[in-house]
Amino acid sequence: MKQRKLEMLLEQVEGFDRPNVNLEQYATPALLAAEILHFAYMQGDLEGTVFDLGCGTGMLAIGAKLLGAERVVGYDVDRKALEVAGRNAEKLGVDVEFIQSDIRDIEGHADTVVMNPPFGAQAKGNDRPFLLSALKTSDVVYSIHNCGSHGFISKFIGDARITDWYTTAFPMKRTFKFHKKEVEMIKVEIYRIVR
């Protein structure tokens, strides 16, 4: 499937009903989700089991399944977000398992993790448990982080290594009252990390 076709399908994914600022629930834009997932697909990393950590309403999990992942499991602590994710998967005709879980309690093994973890805007270090869980449960990790995170991530991941990373735009829609603009273009970095 071409990246543009995936993006068009993912534009049907419904966002959060009531996003939680403390969980940093920002919907991953379809454009960015299609970009990161197509990158993973071209690397051959979406063929087996894929975990989406902090899956929210299912954007990355559903996209991984649309691109042919054998098994996809989305994890999130927010039950209401998972209900929306289930509806989204049904609407797009894909079989994705959604599990309510704290990020620190995730068990099992995936070939690949795809995730858009909290950036730590509300509480510094919120992305750390996501990175730890991803490295504990998978061989390859695709993750979105604030621009300028390379030094921190390189150090934090220990023996794992960054094979690819690049900067791109995250069009963040106005989600909370404190946002001033309808859409803010945030520079982010996409990482591919292997153990």
mmCIF file of C-alpha atoms in Angstrom:
data_model
loop_
_atom_site.group_PDB
_atom_site.id
_atom_site.type_symbol
_atom_site.label_atom_id
_atom_site.label_comp_id
_atom_site.label_asym_id
_atom_site.label_seq_id
_atom_site.Cartn_x
_atom_site.Cartn_y
_atom_site.Cartn_z
ATOM 1 C CA MET A 1 0.000 0.000 0.000
ATOM 2 C CA LYS A 2 1.291 3.440 -0.893
ATOM 3 C CA GLN A 3 1.880 5.981 1.863
ATOM 4 C CA ARG A 4 -0.756 8.399 0.546
ATOM 5 C CA LYS A 5 -3.420 5.642 0.447
ATOM 6 C CA LEU A 6 -2.577 4.718 4.051
ATOM 7 C CA GLU A 7 -2.851 8.369 5.082
ATOM 8 C CA MET A 8 -6.284 8.655 3.462
ATOM 9 C CA LEU A 9 -7.496 5.566 5.321
ATOM 10 C CA LEU A 10 -6.074 6.794 8.633
ATOM 11 C CA GLU A 11 -7.848 10.141 8.239
ATOM 12 C CA GLN A 12 -11.000 8.179 9.179
ATOM 13 C CA VAL A 13 -9.610 7.409 12.656
ATOM 14 C CA GLU A 14 -11.644 9.238 15.285
ATOM 15 C CA GLY A 15 -9.679 11.187 17.910
ATOM 16 C CA PHE A 16 -10.100 11.530 21.668
ATOM 17 C CA ASP A 17 -13.538 12.419 23.018
ATOM 18 C CA ARG A 18 -12.065 14.243 26.008
ATOM 19 C CA PRO A 19 -8.252 14.323 25.833
ATOM 20 C CA ASN A 20 -6.444 14.203 29.172
ATOM 21 C CA VAL A 21 -3.722 16.847 29.469
ATOM 22 C CA ASN A 22 -1.927 14.868 32.211
ATOM 23 C CA LEU A 23 -1.613 11.893 29.848
ATOM 24 C CA GLU A 24 -0.534 14.268 27.048
ATOM 25 C CA GLN A 25 -3.233 12.872 24.770
ATOM 26 C CA TYR A 26 -2.538 14.483 21.434
ATOM 27 C CA ALA A 27 -3.858 12.615 18.423
ATOM 28 C CA THR A 28 -1.117 11.460 16.068
ATOM 29 C CA PRO A 29 -1.938 13.112 12.719
ATOM 30 C CA ALA A 30 -2.743 10.715 9.866
ATOM 31 C CA LEU A 31 0.024 12.262 7.748
ATOM 32 C CA LEU A 32 2.687 11.613 10.412
ATOM 33 C CA ALA A 33 1.329 8.142 11.256
ATOM 34 C CA ALA A 34 1.421 7.135 7.589
ATOM 35 C CA GLU A 35 4.973 8.488 7.300
ATOM 36 C CA ILE A 36 6.401 6.569 10.268
ATOM 37 C CA LEU A 37 4.472 3.376 9.458
ATOM 38 C CA HIS A 38 5.469 3.405 5.803
ATOM 39 C CA PHE A 39 9.086 3.883 6.889
ATOM 40 C CA ALA A 40 8.760 0.804 9.176
ATOM 41 C CA TYR A 41 7.046 -1.142 6.396
ATOM 42 C CA MET A 42 9.847 -0.374 3.917
ATOM 43 C CA GLN A 43 12.376 -1.656 6.483
ATOM 44 C CA GLY A 44 10.442 -4.958 6.722
ATOM 45 C CA ASP A 45 9.549 -4.274 10.362
ATOM 46 C CA LEU A 46 5.764 -4.729 10.141
ATOM 47 C CA GLU A 47 5.643 -8.407 9.246
ATOM 48 C CA GLY A 48 5.201 -10.126 12.635
ATOM 49 C CA THR A 49 3.784 -8.911 15.943
ATOM 50 C CA VAL A 50 3.557 -5.159 16.516
ATOM 51 C CA PHE A 51 2.836 -3.392 19.814
ATOM 52 C CA ASP A 52 1.597 0.206 19.938
ATOM 53 C CA LEU A 53 2.466 1.541 23.386
ATOM 54 C CA GLY A 54 0.197 4.346 24.546
ATOM 55 C CA CYS A 55 -2.020 3.669 21.534
ATOM 56 C CA GLY A 56 -4.698 6.234 22.359
ATOM 57 C CA THR A 57 -7.460 5.915 19.779
ATOM 58 C CA GLY A 58 -5.474 3.418 17.719
ATOM 59 C CA MET A 59 -3.920 5.426 14.888
ATOM 60 C CA LEU A 60 -0.536 3.633 14.746
ATOM 61 C CA ALA A 61 -1.920 0.194 15.682
ATOM 62 C CA ILE A 62 -4.583 0.318 12.974
ATOM 63 C CA GLY A 63 -2.080 1.588 10.414
ATOM 64 C CA ALA A 64 0.326 -1.264 11.221
ATOM 65 C CA LYS A 65 -2.459 -3.785 10.651
ATOM 66 C CA LEU A 66 -3.484 -2.104 7.393
ATOM 67 C CA LEU A 67 0.116 -2.529 6.219
ATOM 68 C CA GLY A 68 -0.010 -6.271 6.885
ATOM 69 C CA ALA A 69 1.323 -6.848 10.399
ATOM 70 C CA GLU A 70 0.361 -10.366 11.441
ATOM 71 C CA ARG A 71 -0.720 -9.440 14.980
ATOM 72 C CA VAL A 72 -1.147 -5.973 16.476
ATOM 73 C CA VAL A 73 -1.729 -5.135 20.124
ATOM 74 C CA GLY A 74 -2.418 -1.595 21.309
ATOM 75 C CA TYR A 75 -1.849 -0.755 24.983
ATOM 76 C CA ASP A 76 -3.173 2.269 26.831
ATOM 77 C CA VAL A 77 -4.039 3.170 30.413
ATOM 78 C CA ASP A 78 -7.180 5.088 29.326
ATOM 79 C CA ARG A 79 -10.230 2.822 28.994
ATOM 80 C CA LYS A 80 -12.274 5.449 27.132
ATOM 81 C CA ALA A 81 -9.534 5.948 24.533
ATOM 82 C CA LEU A 82 -9.442 2.176 24.024
ATOM 83 C CA GLU A 83 -13.203 2.121 23.416
ATOM 84 C CA VAL A 84 -12.711 4.687 20.638
ATOM 85 C CA ALA A 85 -9.768 2.640 19.309
ATOM 86 C CA GLY A 86 -11.987 -0.444 19.117
ATOM 87 C CA ARG A 87 -14.613 1.474 17.141
ATOM 88 C CA ASN A 88 -11.912 2.818 14.824
ATOM 89 C CA ALA A 89 -10.527 -0.657 14.131
ATOM 90 C CA GLU A 90 -14.004 -1.962 13.412
ATOM 91 C CA LYS A 91 -14.744 0.968 11.080
ATOM 92 C CA LEU A 92 -11.562 0.267 9.112
ATOM 93 C CA GLY A 93 -12.153 -3.497 9.092
ATOM 94 C CA VAL A 94 -8.983 -4.576 10.918
ATOM 95 C CA ASP A 95 -8.432 -6.990 13.783
ATOM 96 C CA VAL A 96 -6.404 -5.242 16.483
ATOM 97 C CA GLU A 97 -6.303 -6.309 20.122
ATOM 98 C CA PHE A 98 -6.567 -3.425 22.595
ATOM 99 C CA ILE A 99 -5.495 -3.902 26.227
ATOM 100 C CA GLN A 100 -5.835 -1.514 29.152
ATOM 101 C CA SER A 101 -2.503 -1.456 30.968
ATOM 102 C CA ASP A 102 -0.040 0.828 32.669
ATOM 103 C CA ILE A 103 3.037 1.196 30.478
ATOM 104 C CA ARG A 104 5.223 -0.385 33.188
ATOM 105 C CA ASP A 105 3.120 -3.584 33.304
ATOM 106 C CA ILE A 106 3.295 -4.640 29.660
ATOM 107 C CA GLU A 107 4.430 -8.232 29.163
ATOM 108 C CA GLY A 108 5.149 -10.407 26.161
ATOM 109 C CA HIS A 109 7.221 -9.900 23.055
ATOM 110 C CA ALA A 110 6.731 -8.049 19.788
ATOM 111 C CA ASP A 111 8.936 -7.932 16.742
ATOM 112 C CA THR A 112 8.358 -4.180 16.558
ATOM 113 C CA VAL A 113 6.998 -1.379 18.736
ATOM 114 C CA VAL A 114 5.527 1.757 17.172
ATOM 115 C CA MET A 115 4.689 4.609 19.526
ATOM 116 C CA ASN A 116 4.045 8.273 20.000
ATOM 117 C CA PRO A 117 4.923 8.589 23.706
ATOM 118 C CA PRO A 118 4.259 11.676 25.816
ATOM 119 C CA PHE A 119 6.858 14.343 25.093
ATOM 120 C CA GLY A 120 7.186 15.285 28.757
ATOM 121 C CA ALA A 121 5.519 18.678 28.328
ATOM 122 C CA GLN A 122 3.380 18.170 31.453
ATOM 123 C CA ALA A 123 5.868 16.130 33.487
ATOM 124 C CA LYS A 124 9.521 15.854 32.492
ATOM 125 C CA GLY A 125 10.577 12.294 31.765
ATOM 126 C CA ASN A 126 7.140 10.946 30.801
ATOM 127 C CA ASP A 127 8.680 9.327 27.724
ATOM 128 C CA ARG A 128 11.187 7.261 29.741
ATOM 129 C CA PRO A 129 8.819 4.471 30.875
ATOM 130 C CA PHE A 130 7.678 4.112 27.257
ATOM 131 C CA LEU A 131 11.239 3.707 25.998
ATOM 132 C CA LEU A 132 12.031 1.200 28.760
ATOM 133 C CA SER A 133 8.920 -0.853 28.034
ATOM 134 C CA ALA A 134 9.557 -0.760 24.279
ATOM 135 C CA LEU A 135 13.134 -1.967 24.696
ATOM 136 C CA LYS A 136 12.015 -4.673 27.151
ATOM 137 C CA THR A 137 9.320 -6.085 24.865
ATOM 138 C CA SER A 138 10.641 -5.733 21.305
ATOM 139 C CA ASP A 139 13.591 -5.993 18.947
ATOM 140 C CA VAL A 140 12.867 -2.816 16.942
ATOM 141 C CA VAL A 141 11.322 0.442 18.150
ATOM 142 C CA TYR A 142 9.868 3.322 16.119
ATOM 143 C CA SER A 143 9.230 6.348 18.286
ATOM 144 C CA ILE A 144 8.348 10.042 17.946
ATOM 145 C CA HIS A 145 10.133 12.560 20.199
ATOM 146 C CA ASN A 146 10.668 16.300 20.587
ATOM 147 C CA CYS A 147 13.278 17.790 18.298
ATOM 148 C CA GLY A 148 16.643 17.842 20.029
ATOM 149 C CA SER A 149 16.197 14.495 21.829
ATOM 150 C CA HIS A 150 18.992 12.601 20.067
ATOM 151 C CA GLY A 151 21.618 13.032 22.798
ATOM 152 C CA PHE A 152 19.234 11.991 25.550
ATOM 153 C CA ILE A 153 17.884 8.976 23.659
ATOM 154 C CA SER A 154 21.358 7.775 22.628
ATOM 155 C CA LYS A 155 22.429 7.779 26.254
ATOM 156 C CA PHE A 156 19.154 6.449 27.700
ATOM 157 C CA ILE A 157 18.848 3.346 25.499
ATOM 158 C CA GLY A 158 22.130 1.857 26.737
ATOM 159 C CA ASP A 159 23.318 -1.035 24.558
ATOM 160 C CA ALA A 160 20.537 -0.545 22.006
ATOM 161 C CA ARG A 161 21.377 1.648 19.035
ATOM 162 C CA ILE A 162 19.709 4.201 16.817
ATOM 163 C CA THR A 163 19.910 2.996 13.214
ATOM 164 C CA ASP A 164 17.912 5.824 11.643
ATOM 165 C CA TRP A 165 16.467 9.158 12.728
ATOM 166 C CA TYR A 166 15.141 12.219 10.988
ATOM 167 C CA THR A 167 13.285 15.442 11.684
ATOM 168 C CA THR A 168 9.759 16.062 10.460
ATOM 169 C CA ALA A 169 6.710 18.197 11.266
ATOM 170 C CA PHE A 170 3.921 17.267 13.694
ATOM 171 C CA PRO A 171 0.839 19.377 12.907
ATOM 172 C CA MET A 172 -0.641 19.553 16.417
ATOM 173 C CA LYS A 173 -4.276 20.611 16.386
ATOM 174 C CA ARG A 174 -5.647 22.813 19.129
ATOM 175 C CA THR A 175 -6.538 20.283 21.821
ATOM 176 C CA PHE A 176 -6.526 22.101 25.149
ATOM 177 C CA LYS A 177 -7.685 25.547 26.296
ATOM 178 C CA PHE A 178 -4.135 26.811 26.757
ATOM 179 C CA HIS A 179 -3.354 26.269 23.042
ATOM 180 C CA LYS A 180 -3.327 29.573 21.162
ATOM 181 C CA LYS A 181 -3.369 28.415 17.520
ATOM 182 C CA GLU A 182 -5.732 26.100 15.655
ATOM 183 C CA VAL A 183 -2.718 24.155 14.352
ATOM 184 C CA GLU A 184 0.835 24.441 15.677
ATOM 185 C CA MET A 185 3.642 22.913 13.621
ATOM 186 C CA ILE A 186 5.976 21.170 16.057
ATOM 187 C CA LYS A 187 9.343 19.820 14.918
ATOM 188 C CA VAL A 188 9.754 16.209 16.002
ATOM 189 C CA GLU A 189 12.250 13.428 15.446
ATOM 190 C CA ILE A 190 11.410 9.910 14.325
ATOM 191 C CA TYR A 191 13.718 7.186 15.652
ATOM 192 C CA ARG A 192 14.346 3.599 14.670
ATOM 193 C CA ILE A 193 16.071 1.825 17.551
ATOM 194 C CA VAL A 194 17.254 -1.795 17.600
ATOM 195 C CA ARG A 195 18.356 -4.001 20.481
#
